[in-house]
Short mmCIF file of C-alpha atoms and ligand atoms in Angstrom, two decimals:
data_model
loop_
_atom_site.label_atom_id
_atom_site.label_comp_id
_atom_site.label_asym_id
_atom_site.label_seq_id
_atom_site.Cartn_x
_atom_site.Cartn_y
_atom_site.Cartn_z
CA MET A 79 43.84 -6.50 19.08
CA THR A 80 41.88 -8.12 16.25
CA ASP A 81 43.58 -11.48 16.54
CA ASP A 82 42.94 -11.74 20.24
CA PRO A 83 41.78 -15.39 20.58
CA ALA A 84 39.26 -14.22 23.16
CA TYR A 85 37.08 -12.99 20.25
CA LYS A 86 36.79 -16.55 18.94
CA ALA A 87 36.02 -17.77 22.43
CA LEU A 88 33.15 -15.25 22.66
CA GLU A 89 31.55 -16.63 19.47
CA ASN A 90 31.43 -20.07 20.99
CA LEU A 91 29.85 -18.67 24.13
CA GLY A 92 26.97 -16.94 22.31
CA ALA A 93 28.38 -13.49 23.07
CA ALA A 94 29.74 -10.59 20.97
CA PRO A 95 31.78 -7.44 21.63
CA LEU A 96 29.38 -4.49 21.45
CA TRP A 97 32.22 -2.10 20.53
CA ARG A 98 32.49 -3.77 17.10
CA PHE A 99 28.77 -3.35 16.32
CA TYR A 100 28.05 0.05 17.79
CA GLY A 101 27.83 2.07 14.57
CA ASN A 102 25.38 -0.36 12.94
CA LEU A 103 23.17 -0.84 15.98
CA PHE A 104 22.88 2.82 16.87
CA PRO A 105 23.16 4.80 13.60
CA ALA A 106 23.24 8.58 13.89
CA GLU A 107 20.19 8.55 11.61
CA PRO A 108 18.23 5.86 9.71
CA LYS A 109 19.63 4.56 6.43
CA SER A 110 17.07 2.39 4.66
CA ARG A 111 18.16 -0.67 2.72
CA ALA A 112 15.37 0.21 0.28
CA VAL A 113 16.31 2.44 -2.65
CA PRO A 114 14.22 5.02 -4.52
CA TYR A 115 12.58 3.16 -7.40
CA ARG A 116 9.86 3.45 -10.03
CA TRP A 117 7.99 0.49 -11.56
CA SER A 118 6.79 1.14 -15.10
CA TRP A 119 3.14 0.35 -15.80
CA GLN A 120 3.84 0.47 -19.54
CA ASN A 121 6.46 -2.28 -19.20
CA LEU A 122 4.78 -4.41 -16.53
CA ARG A 123 1.22 -4.49 -17.87
CA PRO A 124 2.17 -6.68 -20.90
CA GLN A 125 3.95 -9.09 -18.52
CA LEU A 126 0.86 -9.29 -16.37
CA LEU A 127 -1.29 -10.04 -19.43
CA HIS A 128 1.23 -12.68 -20.53
CA PHE A 129 0.97 -14.56 -17.24
CA SER A 130 -2.82 -14.24 -17.30
CA GLN A 131 -2.70 -16.30 -20.51
CA THR A 132 -0.14 -18.88 -19.37
CA LEU A 133 -0.94 -19.41 -15.69
CA SER A 134 -4.35 -20.36 -14.31
CA LEU A 135 -5.61 -18.93 -11.03
CA GLU A 136 -5.93 -22.50 -9.75
CA GLU A 137 -2.15 -22.83 -10.19
CA ALA A 138 -1.28 -19.44 -8.76
CA GLU A 139 -3.97 -18.82 -6.05
CA ARG A 140 -3.23 -15.14 -6.73
CA ARG A 141 -1.74 -14.00 -10.06
CA VAL A 142 0.47 -11.16 -8.91
CA LEU A 143 3.69 -9.52 -10.00
CA MET A 144 5.51 -8.40 -6.86
CA LEU A 145 7.16 -4.99 -7.08
CA VAL A 146 10.49 -5.83 -5.51
CA ASN A 147 12.78 -3.05 -4.36
CA PRO A 148 16.36 -3.73 -5.61
CA GLY A 149 17.56 -3.14 -2.04
CA LEU A 150 15.02 -5.56 -0.50
CA THR A 151 15.14 -8.83 -2.43
CA ASP A 152 15.32 -11.37 0.42
CA PRO A 153 12.67 -11.42 1.69
CA PRO A 154 11.13 -9.44 -1.19
CA ALA A 155 9.51 -6.13 -0.22
CA THR A 156 8.76 -2.79 -1.84
CA VAL A 157 9.83 -0.62 1.10
CA ASN A 158 11.03 -1.67 4.55
CA THR A 159 7.62 -2.34 6.07
CA LEU A 160 5.28 -2.55 3.06
CA TYR A 161 4.68 -4.45 -0.14
CA ALA A 162 3.06 -3.63 -3.49
CA GLY A 163 2.08 -5.97 -6.30
CA LEU A 164 0.09 -5.86 -9.51
CA GLN A 165 -2.71 -8.40 -9.59
CA ILE A 166 -4.78 -9.50 -12.58
CA ILE A 167 -8.00 -11.50 -12.75
CA LEU A 168 -9.76 -12.44 -15.99
CA PRO A 169 -13.49 -12.53 -16.76
CA GLY A 170 -15.05 -15.72 -15.42
CA GLU A 171 -12.28 -16.35 -12.88
CA THR A 172 -12.49 -16.69 -9.12
CA ALA A 173 -9.66 -16.49 -6.58
CA GLN A 174 -9.52 -18.84 -3.57
CA ALA A 175 -10.82 -17.50 -0.25
CA HIS A 176 -8.14 -17.08 2.41
CA ARG A 177 -7.15 -14.87 5.31
CA HIS A 178 -3.92 -13.70 6.89
CA THR A 179 -2.91 -11.52 9.79
CA SER A 180 -1.30 -9.05 7.39
CA ASN A 181 -3.48 -6.05 6.68
CA ALA A 182 -4.14 -5.55 2.98
CA PHE A 183 -5.95 -3.36 0.52
CA ARG A 184 -6.57 -3.13 -3.22
CA PHE A 185 -6.37 0.08 -5.26
CA ILE A 186 -8.13 -0.51 -8.56
CA LEU A 187 -6.25 0.41 -11.75
CA GLU A 188 -8.45 -0.88 -14.58
CA GLY A 189 -11.53 -2.94 -15.35
CA SER A 190 -14.98 -3.39 -13.88
CA GLY A 191 -17.41 -6.17 -13.08
CA ALA A 192 -15.39 -7.82 -10.30
CA TRP A 193 -15.91 -7.94 -6.56
CA THR A 194 -14.05 -9.06 -3.49
CA THR A 195 -16.04 -10.79 -0.78
CA VAL A 196 -14.70 -9.65 2.61
CA ASN A 197 -16.08 -11.47 5.69
CA GLY A 198 -19.31 -12.24 3.86
CA GLU A 199 -19.78 -8.82 2.22
CA ARG A 200 -19.45 -8.38 -1.54
CA VAL A 201 -17.38 -5.26 -2.23
CA PHE A 202 -17.48 -4.08 -5.84
CA MET A 203 -14.58 -2.52 -7.72
CA ALA A 204 -14.15 0.38 -10.14
CA PRO A 205 -10.97 2.24 -11.14
CA GLY A 206 -9.66 4.46 -8.35
CA ASP A 207 -11.58 2.59 -5.62
CA LEU A 208 -9.73 1.66 -2.43
CA LEU A 209 -10.91 -1.66 -0.93
CA LEU A 210 -9.78 -2.68 2.54
CA THR A 211 -9.03 -6.24 3.61
CA PRO A 212 -7.98 -5.82 7.25
CA GLY A 213 -5.98 -8.54 9.00
CA TRP A 214 -7.69 -11.92 9.50
CA HIS A 215 -10.69 -11.02 7.31
CA TRP A 216 -11.65 -13.75 4.81
CA HIS A 217 -11.39 -12.57 1.22
CA ASP A 218 -11.88 -14.04 -2.25
CA HIS A 219 -12.36 -12.49 -5.68
CA THR A 220 -14.88 -13.06 -8.47
CA HIS A 221 -14.82 -11.41 -11.90
CA GLU A 222 -17.93 -11.40 -14.07
CA GLY A 223 -16.99 -8.44 -16.29
CA THR A 224 -15.74 -8.52 -19.87
CA ASP A 225 -12.15 -7.27 -19.66
CA PRO A 226 -9.15 -8.04 -17.45
CA MET A 227 -9.31 -6.47 -14.01
CA ILE A 228 -6.01 -5.13 -12.66
CA TRP A 229 -5.31 -3.63 -9.27
CA LEU A 230 -2.48 -2.60 -7.01
CA ASP A 231 -2.24 -5.06 -4.15
CA ALA A 232 -0.83 -3.72 -0.88
CA LEU A 233 0.16 -5.61 2.25
CA ASP A 234 2.14 -4.98 5.42
CA TYR A 235 3.64 -8.50 5.48
CA PRO A 236 7.27 -7.24 5.66
CA LEU A 237 6.37 -5.67 9.02
CA ILE A 238 4.15 -8.51 10.24
CA ASN A 239 6.81 -11.11 9.40
CA ALA A 240 9.55 -9.03 11.05
CA LEU A 241 7.33 -9.08 14.16
CA GLU A 242 6.91 -12.85 13.67
CA ALA A 243 3.12 -12.45 13.85
CA GLY A 244 2.20 -13.95 10.48
CA PHE A 245 -0.69 -16.46 10.34
CA TYR A 246 -2.41 -17.71 7.19
CA GLU A 247 -5.42 -19.92 6.54
CA LYS A 248 -7.25 -21.16 3.46
CA TYR A 249 -11.05 -21.21 3.51
CA PRO A 250 -12.38 -24.79 3.24
CA GLN A 251 -14.30 -23.91 0.06
CA ARG A 252 -13.06 -21.88 -2.89
CA LEU A 253 -15.51 -19.04 -2.17
CA GLN A 254 -17.07 -17.98 1.13
CA PRO A 255 -20.85 -17.52 1.40
CA VAL A 256 -22.30 -14.02 1.13
CA THR A 257 -23.87 -13.22 4.51
CA ARG A 258 -24.12 -9.43 4.51
CA PRO A 259 -25.65 -6.83 2.15
CA ASP A 260 -23.49 -5.80 -0.83
CA ASP A 261 -21.12 -2.89 -0.14
CA ALA A 262 -22.64 -2.56 3.36
CA GLY A 263 -19.54 -0.97 4.92
CA SER A 264 -19.37 1.79 2.33
CA ARG A 265 -23.09 2.41 2.27
CA GLN A 266 -23.28 2.73 6.05
CA PHE A 267 -20.15 4.77 6.72
CA LEU A 268 -18.83 6.58 3.66
CA HIS A 269 -20.75 9.73 4.58
CA GLY A 270 -18.08 10.71 7.09
CA ARG A 271 -19.94 12.92 9.55
CA LEU A 272 -23.12 10.83 9.68
CA THR A 273 -22.29 7.62 11.53
CA PRO A 274 -24.82 4.83 12.28
CA THR A 275 -25.67 4.92 15.99
CA TRP A 276 -26.64 1.24 16.35
CA LEU A 277 -23.17 -0.04 15.39
CA ALA A 278 -19.95 -0.18 17.40
CA PRO A 279 -16.33 -0.58 16.30
CA GLU A 280 -15.25 -4.14 15.55
CA GLY A 281 -11.48 -3.99 15.99
CA PRO A 282 -9.07 -1.23 15.04
CA ASN A 283 -9.94 -0.99 11.33
CA SER A 284 -12.13 1.36 9.36
CA PRO A 285 -15.59 -0.17 8.78
CA ILE A 286 -15.56 1.32 5.27
CA THR A 287 -14.88 -1.60 2.97
CA ARG A 288 -14.70 0.55 -0.17
CA TYR A 289 -13.67 4.18 -0.52
CA THR A 290 -15.11 4.85 -3.98
CA TRP A 291 -13.25 6.97 -6.49
CA ALA A 292 -16.47 8.94 -7.05
CA GLU A 293 -16.34 10.05 -3.40
CA THR A 294 -12.58 10.75 -3.52
CA GLN A 295 -12.95 12.79 -6.70
CA ARG A 296 -15.83 14.73 -5.13
CA ALA A 297 -13.58 15.70 -2.21
CA LEU A 298 -10.73 16.77 -4.50
CA ASP A 299 -13.14 18.75 -6.70
CA ALA A 300 -14.81 20.41 -3.71
CA ILE A 301 -11.47 21.64 -2.39
CA ALA A 302 -10.26 22.55 -5.90
CA ASP A 303 -8.41 25.88 -5.68
CA SER A 304 -9.92 26.95 -2.34
CA ALA A 305 -6.79 25.89 -0.44
CA GLU A 306 -3.06 26.10 -0.93
CA GLY A 307 -2.54 22.69 0.66
CA SER A 308 0.85 21.54 1.87
CA ALA A 309 4.06 22.96 0.41
CA VAL A 310 5.44 19.42 0.33
CA ASP A 311 2.42 17.45 -0.89
CA GLY A 312 -0.09 19.87 -2.39
CA ILE A 313 -3.75 19.09 -1.64
CA VAL A 314 -3.26 15.87 0.31
CA LEU A 315 -6.16 14.00 1.93
CA GLU A 316 -6.02 11.09 4.35
CA TYR A 317 -8.52 8.23 4.01
CA THR A 318 -9.88 8.00 7.55
CA ASN A 319 -11.55 5.54 9.86
CA PRO A 320 -14.90 7.18 10.79
CA TRP A 321 -14.75 5.70 14.32
CA THR A 322 -11.41 7.34 15.13
CA GLY A 323 -10.65 10.00 12.53
CA GLY A 324 -7.32 8.20 12.24
CA PRO A 325 -5.80 5.92 9.62
CA VAL A 326 -7.79 3.17 7.89
CA MET A 327 -5.80 0.32 9.45
CA PRO A 328 -3.38 0.17 12.40
CA THR A 329 -0.29 -0.39 10.24
CA ILE A 330 -1.12 1.39 6.98
CA GLY A 331 -2.15 4.96 6.23
CA CYS A 332 -3.64 5.80 2.80
CA ARG A 333 -3.69 9.18 1.07
CA VAL A 334 -4.62 10.84 -2.17
CA GLN A 335 -3.08 14.08 -3.34
CA ARG A 336 -3.51 16.59 -6.12
CA LEU A 337 -0.50 18.47 -7.44
CA ARG A 338 -1.71 21.51 -9.36
CA PRO A 339 -0.20 22.23 -12.81
CA GLY A 340 3.44 23.29 -12.43
CA PHE A 341 3.54 22.28 -8.73
CA ASP A 342 7.14 22.30 -7.51
CA GLY A 343 7.11 20.87 -4.00
CA ALA A 344 9.28 21.69 -1.01
CA GLY A 345 11.81 19.04 0.02
CA HIS A 346 11.06 16.85 3.02
CA GLN A 347 12.19 13.73 4.83
CA GLN A 348 10.46 11.59 7.46
CA THR A 349 10.90 8.25 9.15
CA THR A 350 7.90 6.79 7.30
CA SER A 351 8.27 4.73 4.12
CA GLN A 352 5.88 5.53 1.27
CA ILE A 353 4.59 3.82 -1.88
CA PHE A 354 2.79 5.81 -4.59
CA SER A 355 0.48 4.85 -7.45
CA VAL A 356 -0.09 7.50 -10.11
CA VAL A 357 -3.81 8.00 -10.69
CA ARG A 358 -3.36 10.50 -13.51
CA GLY A 359 -0.96 13.08 -14.87
CA ALA A 360 2.80 13.04 -15.23
CA GLY A 361 5.64 14.37 -13.16
CA ALA A 362 8.76 13.50 -11.27
CA THR A 363 9.78 12.88 -7.70
CA ILE A 364 13.38 13.52 -6.76
CA VAL A 365 14.51 11.17 -3.99
CA ASP A 366 18.01 11.44 -2.52
CA GLY A 367 19.29 12.88 -5.80
CA VAL A 368 17.54 10.22 -7.94
CA ARG A 369 14.90 11.51 -10.34
CA LEU A 370 11.88 9.17 -10.66
CA ASP A 371 9.83 10.23 -13.69
CA TRP A 372 6.29 8.92 -13.47
CA SER A 373 3.06 8.76 -15.43
CA GLN A 374 -0.34 7.09 -15.09
CA HIS A 375 -0.42 3.80 -13.11
CA ASP A 376 3.33 3.78 -12.43
CA THR A 377 4.26 2.81 -8.89
CA PHE A 378 7.19 4.37 -7.01
CA ALA A 379 8.82 4.00 -3.62
CA ILE A 380 10.29 6.55 -1.23
CA PRO A 381 12.31 4.84 1.53
CA GLY A 382 12.09 6.06 5.10
CA TRP A 383 14.23 9.12 5.93
CA ALA A 384 15.00 9.67 2.23
CA SER A 385 14.77 13.33 1.16
CA TYR A 386 12.26 13.95 -1.60
CA ARG A 387 10.19 16.48 -3.44
CA HIS A 388 7.35 16.13 -5.96
CA VAL A 389 7.06 18.02 -9.25
CA ASN A 390 4.10 18.17 -11.62
CA THR A 391 5.87 18.64 -14.96
CA SER A 392 2.68 19.63 -16.78
CA GLY A 393 1.80 23.33 -16.98
CA SER A 394 -1.83 22.58 -17.81
CA ASP A 395 -2.97 19.34 -16.12
CA ASP A 396 -3.31 18.19 -12.52
CA ALA A 397 -1.35 15.21 -11.30
CA VAL A 398 -3.14 12.93 -8.82
CA LEU A 399 -1.24 10.45 -6.66
CA PHE A 400 -2.56 7.72 -4.40
CA SER A 401 -0.12 6.62 -1.69
CA TYR A 402 0.25 4.50 1.41
CA ASN A 403 2.70 4.55 4.27
CA ASP A 404 3.67 3.10 7.65
CA GLU A 405 3.03 6.37 9.50
CA PRO A 406 0.45 4.81 11.88
CA VAL A 407 3.16 2.44 13.12
CA MET A 408 5.77 5.15 13.49
CA ARG A 409 3.38 7.45 15.34
CA SER A 410 2.00 4.79 17.65
CA LEU A 411 5.54 3.81 18.64
CA GLY A 412 6.67 7.42 19.11
CA LEU A 413 9.12 7.08 16.20
CA TYR A 414 7.69 9.61 13.77
CA ARG A 415 10.10 12.38 12.80
CA GLY A 416 9.88 14.71 9.86
CA GLN A 417 11.73 17.83 8.71
CA SER A 418 12.58 19.96 5.70
CA ALA A 419 15.32 18.45 3.56
CA ASP A 420 16.88 19.03 0.17
CA PRO A 421 16.90 15.93 -2.06
CA GLY A 422 19.38 17.56 -4.46
CA ALA A 423 19.41 17.15 -8.26
FE1 FE2 B 610 -4.91 -12.20 0.63
#
């Protein structure tokens, strides 16, 4: 009986009837609040340039447009566990040093002449580079180039805040001192199978501070047409931590993939959420019946357990996608599941 006054009495006693919550608490399968979505580079870049003219970095600390999923507006997030933003820094600007327990990285979209200092090491940026800022590492930015520098900013704060493990601290000065050789992490470790013997892991993160696009492109070129790759993802490569062979950070996995001309991928679904940034080419990803058309520098989101498939709509050119996901979390908690699925449309 719905009007049984005992229900009201339960509320006042800090209790609730499980039988009224059962379906929501134990769904037959996950249903993300996030929706499939694409953020247009062509439309957002002018907005970013506008705010670079009207808002100083002193006012903003970081000048970033958050890519907010329409299903995840409060608190804002891009997929359930992960966030993406577009950040701009102008020539001559610096961004305040800070650190947070959220793991972060930058994927560079355009510009040159800027660097991020991470725990005393200057890490330089060029388009296509992946720069890691693992949790609780100090980081600040300096731009001494001639044109605006724009990158995709990625963080796991939706997950960290859900776990109520978020800490944040500003560095006492605007910029931290440089205490290590430039690009040391990349220079020491980016060779993959040749690892320095005098060093030992410091925490769970990859010691590679910058995975350069030159190195990524070399790997994609070397594989070229020698392998079929995955029916779902084409030639898909994981950025790895040389100490473990596993993901670059404990909460975020990063990948790059090449879809050959005309690639028409198999449908799939998995418990992991994914965010993509289009490096080059044009195509479409069909997600739960929604067609997301994409081209260079667009960002798009595939919620966890959504069914999807990728298509390269060009018959002559490769499409290259960078992506990141929460697979390390799902796997470490024993929650990873994946299977073939038809996204429809
Ligand atoms: Fe930060």
